[in-house]
mmCIF file of C-alpha atoms in Angstrom:
data_model
loop_
_atom_site.group_PDB
_atom_site.id
_atom_site.type_symbol
_atom_site.label_atom_id
_atom_site.label_comp_id
_atom_site.label_asym_id
_atom_site.label_seq_id
_atom_site.Cartn_x
_atom_site.Cartn_y
_atom_site.Cartn_z
ATOM 1 C CA MET A 187 0.000 0.000 0.000
ATOM 2 C CA ALA A 188 2.826 2.423 -0.840
ATOM 3 C CA GLY A 189 3.906 2.959 2.755
ATOM 4 C CA PHE A 190 0.456 3.053 4.332
ATOM 5 C CA ARG A 191 -0.134 0.467 7.048
ATOM 6 C CA ARG A 192 -3.360 -0.220 8.893
ATOM 7 C CA ARG A 193 -2.607 -0.556 12.596
ATOM 8 C CA GLY A 194 -6.027 -0.736 14.154
ATOM 9 C CA GLY A 195 -9.713 -0.142 14.029
ATOM 10 C CA GLY A 196 -12.766 -2.128 13.155
ATOM 11 C CA ILE A 197 -16.471 -2.115 12.473
ATOM 12 C CA VAL A 198 -18.383 0.700 14.195
ATOM 13 C CA HIS A 199 -21.833 0.238 12.627
ATOM 14 C CA ARG A 200 -23.763 -2.622 11.044
ATOM 15 C CA GLY A 201 -26.969 -1.581 9.326
ATOM 16 C CA SER A 202 -29.386 -3.350 7.042
ATOM 17 C CA GLY A 203 -27.747 -1.853 3.966
ATOM 18 C CA VAL A 204 -24.227 -0.848 4.951
ATOM 19 C CA THR A 205 -21.449 -1.647 7.364
ATOM 20 C CA VAL A 206 -19.088 1.135 8.440
ATOM 21 C CA GLY A 207 -15.551 0.658 9.686
ATOM 22 C CA ARG A 208 -13.188 3.141 11.335
ATOM 23 C CA TYR A 209 -9.478 2.449 10.808
ATOM 24 C CA ASP A 210 -6.172 3.898 11.985
ATOM 25 C CA TYR A 211 -3.268 4.039 9.515
ATOM 26 C CA ASP A 212 0.413 4.884 9.691
ATOM 27 C CA THR A 213 1.356 7.128 6.756
ATOM 28 C CA PRO A 214 4.578 7.126 4.688
ATOM 29 C CA ASP A 215 5.752 10.409 6.257
ATOM 30 C CA GLY A 216 5.642 8.936 9.781
ATOM 31 C CA GLY A 217 2.262 10.411 10.636
ATOM 32 C CA SER A 218 -1.091 8.803 11.148
ATOM 33 C CA MET A 219 -4.617 9.143 9.871
ATOM 34 C CA VAL A 220 -8.090 7.827 10.647
ATOM 35 C CA ARG A 221 -10.518 6.862 7.892
ATOM 36 C CA GLU A 222 -14.125 5.708 7.928
ATOM 37 C CA VAL A 223 -14.986 3.189 5.226
ATOM 38 C CA VAL A 224 -18.369 2.021 3.986
ATOM 39 C CA HIS A 225 -18.093 -1.705 3.377
ATOM 40 C CA ALA A 226 -20.335 -2.827 0.564
ATOM 41 C CA HIS A 227 -22.037 -6.158 0.259
ATOM 42 C CA ASP A 228 -20.462 -8.292 -2.485
ATOM 43 C CA GLY A 229 -20.539 -5.363 -4.892
ATOM 44 C CA SER A 230 -23.095 -4.510 -7.516
ATOM 45 C CA VAL A 231 -23.853 -4.878 -11.178
ATOM 46 C CA VAL A 232 -24.802 -2.310 -13.784
ATOM 47 C CA VAL A 233 -26.508 -3.521 -16.936
ATOM 48 C CA LEU A 234 -27.062 -1.434 -20.068
ATOM 49 C CA PRO A 235 -29.757 -2.960 -22.293
ATOM 50 C CA PHE A 236 -28.961 -2.155 -25.953
ATOM 51 C CA THR A 237 -31.181 -2.913 -28.944
ATOM 52 C CA GLY A 238 -28.512 -2.170 -31.543
ATOM 53 C CA SER A 239 -29.532 1.471 -31.838
ATOM 54 C CA THR A 240 -31.198 2.407 -28.552
ATOM 55 C CA VAL A 241 -30.440 2.026 -24.860
ATOM 56 C CA ILE A 242 -32.981 1.223 -22.162
ATOM 57 C CA LEU A 243 -32.739 3.418 -19.063
ATOM 58 C CA LEU A 244 -34.930 4.057 -16.051
ATOM 59 C CA ARG A 245 -36.261 7.309 -14.632
ATOM 60 C CA GLN A 246 -36.419 6.507 -10.962
ATOM 61 C CA PHE A 247 -36.769 8.362 -7.655
ATOM 62 C CA ARG A 248 -33.673 8.235 -5.445
ATOM 63 C CA ALA A 249 -34.141 9.331 -1.836
ATOM 64 C CA ALA A 250 -30.452 10.195 -1.309
ATOM 65 C CA VAL A 251 -30.674 13.008 -3.884
ATOM 66 C CA GLU A 252 -34.451 13.555 -3.525
ATOM 67 C CA ALA A 253 -34.933 13.526 -7.283
ATOM 68 C CA VAL A 254 -36.092 11.407 -10.182
ATOM 69 C CA ILE A 255 -32.989 10.579 -12.200
ATOM 70 C CA TYR A 256 -31.979 8.642 -15.296
ATOM 71 C CA GLU A 257 -30.235 5.370 -14.433
ATOM 72 C CA SER A 258 -29.096 2.127 -15.963
ATOM 73 C CA PRO A 259 -30.714 -0.914 -14.392
ATOM 74 C CA ALA A 260 -28.466 -1.999 -11.531
ATOM 75 C CA GLY A 261 -28.494 -3.788 -8.244
ATOM 76 C CA LYS A 262 -26.608 -5.308 -5.360
ATOM 77 C CA ARG A 263 -25.031 -8.713 -5.582
ATOM 78 C CA ASP A 264 -27.237 -9.848 -2.724
ATOM 79 C CA VAL A 265 -27.791 -13.512 -3.623
ATOM 80 C CA ALA A 266 -25.042 -15.590 -2.008
ATOM 81 C CA GLY A 267 -22.757 -17.212 -4.570
ATOM 82 C CA GLU A 268 -24.554 -15.693 -7.562
ATOM 83 C CA ASP A 269 -22.332 -14.969 -10.562
ATOM 84 C CA PRO A 270 -22.283 -11.237 -11.462
ATOM 85 C CA ALA A 271 -23.653 -12.032 -14.950
ATOM 86 C CA ASP A 272 -26.621 -13.812 -13.372
ATOM 87 C CA THR A 273 -27.226 -10.785 -11.148
ATOM 88 C CA ALA A 274 -27.119 -8.554 -14.243
ATOM 89 C CA ARG A 275 -29.647 -10.780 -16.029
ATOM 90 C CA ARG A 276 -31.953 -10.747 -12.981
ATOM 91 C CA GLU A 277 -31.746 -6.958 -12.574
ATOM 92 C CA CYS A 278 -32.429 -6.373 -16.287
ATOM 93 C CA ILE A 279 -35.591 -8.469 -16.016
ATOM 94 C CA GLU A 280 -36.724 -7.035 -12.655
ATOM 95 C CA GLU A 281 -36.160 -3.373 -13.443
ATOM 96 C CA ALA A 282 -36.465 -2.977 -17.215
ATOM 97 C CA GLY A 283 -38.617 -5.924 -18.282
ATOM 98 C CA PHE A 284 -36.089 -7.316 -20.755
ATOM 99 C CA GLU A 285 -34.317 -10.661 -20.700
ATOM 100 C CA PRO A 286 -30.899 -10.462 -22.342
ATOM 101 C CA GLY A 287 -29.925 -13.229 -24.738
ATOM 102 C CA ARG A 288 -26.313 -12.130 -24.462
ATOM 103 C CA LEU A 289 -24.346 -10.348 -21.729
ATOM 104 C CA THR A 290 -20.864 -8.932 -22.264
ATOM 105 C CA LEU A 291 -18.703 -7.654 -19.420
ATOM 106 C CA LEU A 292 -17.593 -4.156 -20.459
ATOM 107 C CA HIS A 293 -15.809 -2.953 -17.350
ATOM 108 C CA ARG A 294 -15.315 -3.270 -13.599
ATOM 109 C CA PHE A 295 -14.920 -0.171 -11.457
ATOM 110 C CA TYR A 296 -14.848 1.103 -7.892
ATOM 111 C CA ASN A 297 -17.867 3.316 -7.287
ATOM 112 C CA THR A 298 -16.469 5.727 -4.684
ATOM 113 C CA PRO A 299 -13.038 4.522 -3.510
ATOM 114 C CA GLY A 300 -12.556 7.602 -1.357
ATOM 115 C CA TYR A 301 -14.865 6.098 1.262
ATOM 116 C CA SER A 302 -16.256 2.746 0.043
ATOM 117 C CA ASP A 303 -14.914 -0.616 -1.104
ATOM 118 C CA GLU A 304 -17.884 -1.269 -3.422
ATOM 119 C CA GLU A 305 -16.970 -2.606 -6.856
ATOM 120 C CA SER A 306 -19.358 -2.787 -9.804
ATOM 121 C CA TRP A 307 -19.458 -5.086 -12.808
ATOM 122 C CA LEU A 308 -20.796 -3.341 -15.938
ATOM 123 C CA TYR A 309 -22.532 -5.534 -18.515
ATOM 124 C CA LEU A 310 -23.886 -4.805 -21.964
ATOM 125 C CA ALA A 311 -27.192 -6.646 -22.480
ATOM 126 C CA GLU A 312 -28.117 -7.524 -26.072
ATOM 127 C CA ASP A 313 -30.558 -9.763 -27.950
ATOM 128 C CA LEU A 314 -33.331 -8.536 -25.682
ATOM 129 C CA THR A 315 -36.688 -10.255 -25.226
ATOM 130 C CA ALA A 316 -39.507 -8.292 -23.584
ATOM 131 C CA VAL A 317 -40.748 -10.026 -20.432
ATOM 132 C CA PRO A 318 -42.897 -8.885 -17.503
ATOM 133 C CA ALA A 319 -40.866 -6.686 -15.170
ATOM 134 C CA ASP A 320 -40.635 -7.745 -11.530
ATOM 135 C CA PRO A 321 -39.989 -4.511 -9.626
ATOM 136 C CA GLN A 322 -38.666 -4.795 -6.078
ATOM 137 C CA GLY A 323 -39.763 -1.942 -3.822
ATOM 138 C CA PRO A 324 -41.624 1.339 -4.280
ATOM 139 C CA GLU A 325 -38.925 3.138 -6.302
ATOM 140 C CA GLU A 326 -38.736 0.369 -8.898
ATOM 141 C CA THR A 327 -42.528 0.028 -8.995
ATOM 142 C CA ALA A 328 -42.869 3.740 -9.808
ATOM 143 C CA ALA A 329 -39.905 3.818 -12.226
ATOM 144 C CA GLU A 330 -40.432 4.678 -15.877
ATOM 145 C CA VAL A 331 -38.616 2.597 -18.515
ATOM 146 C CA VAL A 332 -37.206 4.919 -21.194
ATOM 147 C CA GLU A 333 -35.770 3.954 -24.586
ATOM 148 C CA LEU A 334 -33.318 6.467 -26.062
ATOM 149 C CA ALA A 335 -31.093 6.528 -29.114
ATOM 150 C CA LEU A 336 -27.485 6.357 -27.924
ATOM 151 C CA PRO A 337 -26.629 9.846 -29.312
ATOM 152 C CA GLU A 338 -29.663 11.257 -27.480
ATOM 153 C CA ALA A 339 -28.580 9.625 -24.204
ATOM 154 C CA LEU A 340 -25.042 10.985 -24.643
ATOM 155 C CA GLY A 341 -26.578 14.405 -25.308
ATOM 156 C CA LEU A 342 -28.421 14.174 -21.983
ATOM 157 C CA VAL A 343 -25.069 13.459 -20.302
ATOM 158 C CA ALA A 344 -23.508 16.509 -21.990
ATOM 159 C CA ALA A 345 -26.480 18.659 -20.962
ATOM 160 C CA GLY A 346 -26.197 17.559 -17.330
ATOM 161 C CA GLU A 347 -29.546 15.744 -17.402
ATOM 162 C CA ILE A 348 -27.937 12.361 -16.707
ATOM 163 C CA LYS A 349 -25.904 12.730 -13.513
ATOM 164 C CA ASP A 350 -25.651 9.135 -12.297
ATOM 165 C CA ALA A 351 -21.996 8.064 -12.520
ATOM 166 C CA LYS A 352 -22.610 4.386 -13.273
ATOM 167 C CA THR A 353 -24.935 5.325 -16.125
ATOM 168 C CA ILE A 354 -22.443 7.813 -17.546
ATOM 169 C CA ILE A 355 -19.710 5.151 -17.386
ATOM 170 C CA ALA A 356 -22.031 2.653 -19.102
ATOM 171 C CA LEU A 357 -22.997 5.032 -21.908
ATOM 172 C CA TYR A 358 -19.409 6.083 -22.614
ATOM 173 C CA ALA A 359 -18.194 2.468 -22.463
ATOM 174 C CA LEU A 360 -20.815 1.494 -25.044
ATOM 175 C CA SER A 361 -19.986 4.516 -27.204
ATOM 176 C CA ARG A 362 -16.295 3.589 -27.124
ATOM 177 C CA ARG A 363 -17.079 -0.041 -27.971
ATOM 178 C CA LEU A 364 -19.087 1.025 -31.031
ATOM 179 C CA ALA A 365 -16.462 3.537 -32.256
#
């Protein structure tokens, strides 16, 4: 860890959705620091359904920002032992109402490494078959499924209308793949 060494600390909070740790570190310059870390479950998946010309996004309320935002379907890896691709398939069906015939891993990334260890797997979902959605919870039940041409979605990013980082990463990863 480039001269950083954890010397103490531990879990200070266990909630239903997050666990928080507080840790003491020695620093390379001989000093010390304390950091609080949000420990994620087994990570999450992001899935970008793509028809060949359009992407499927959600407009969904998020309490943390108290707004309805554009998002890619996504979810926690909360089924023990489930492969990330299987989680992506499940989330695509639950949230967007599409079953992917093909999933391709585009990227893995840390969501917010400044304070969390959560890692996400980003999948492109293709060869889509419409199926009944199976929303989980009030936000998903009220969510609107939106189909946008990729250039239109990228325009919403440029205009500041799409602010969700995982969705921006997904759209740019797809754009790069198609270039």
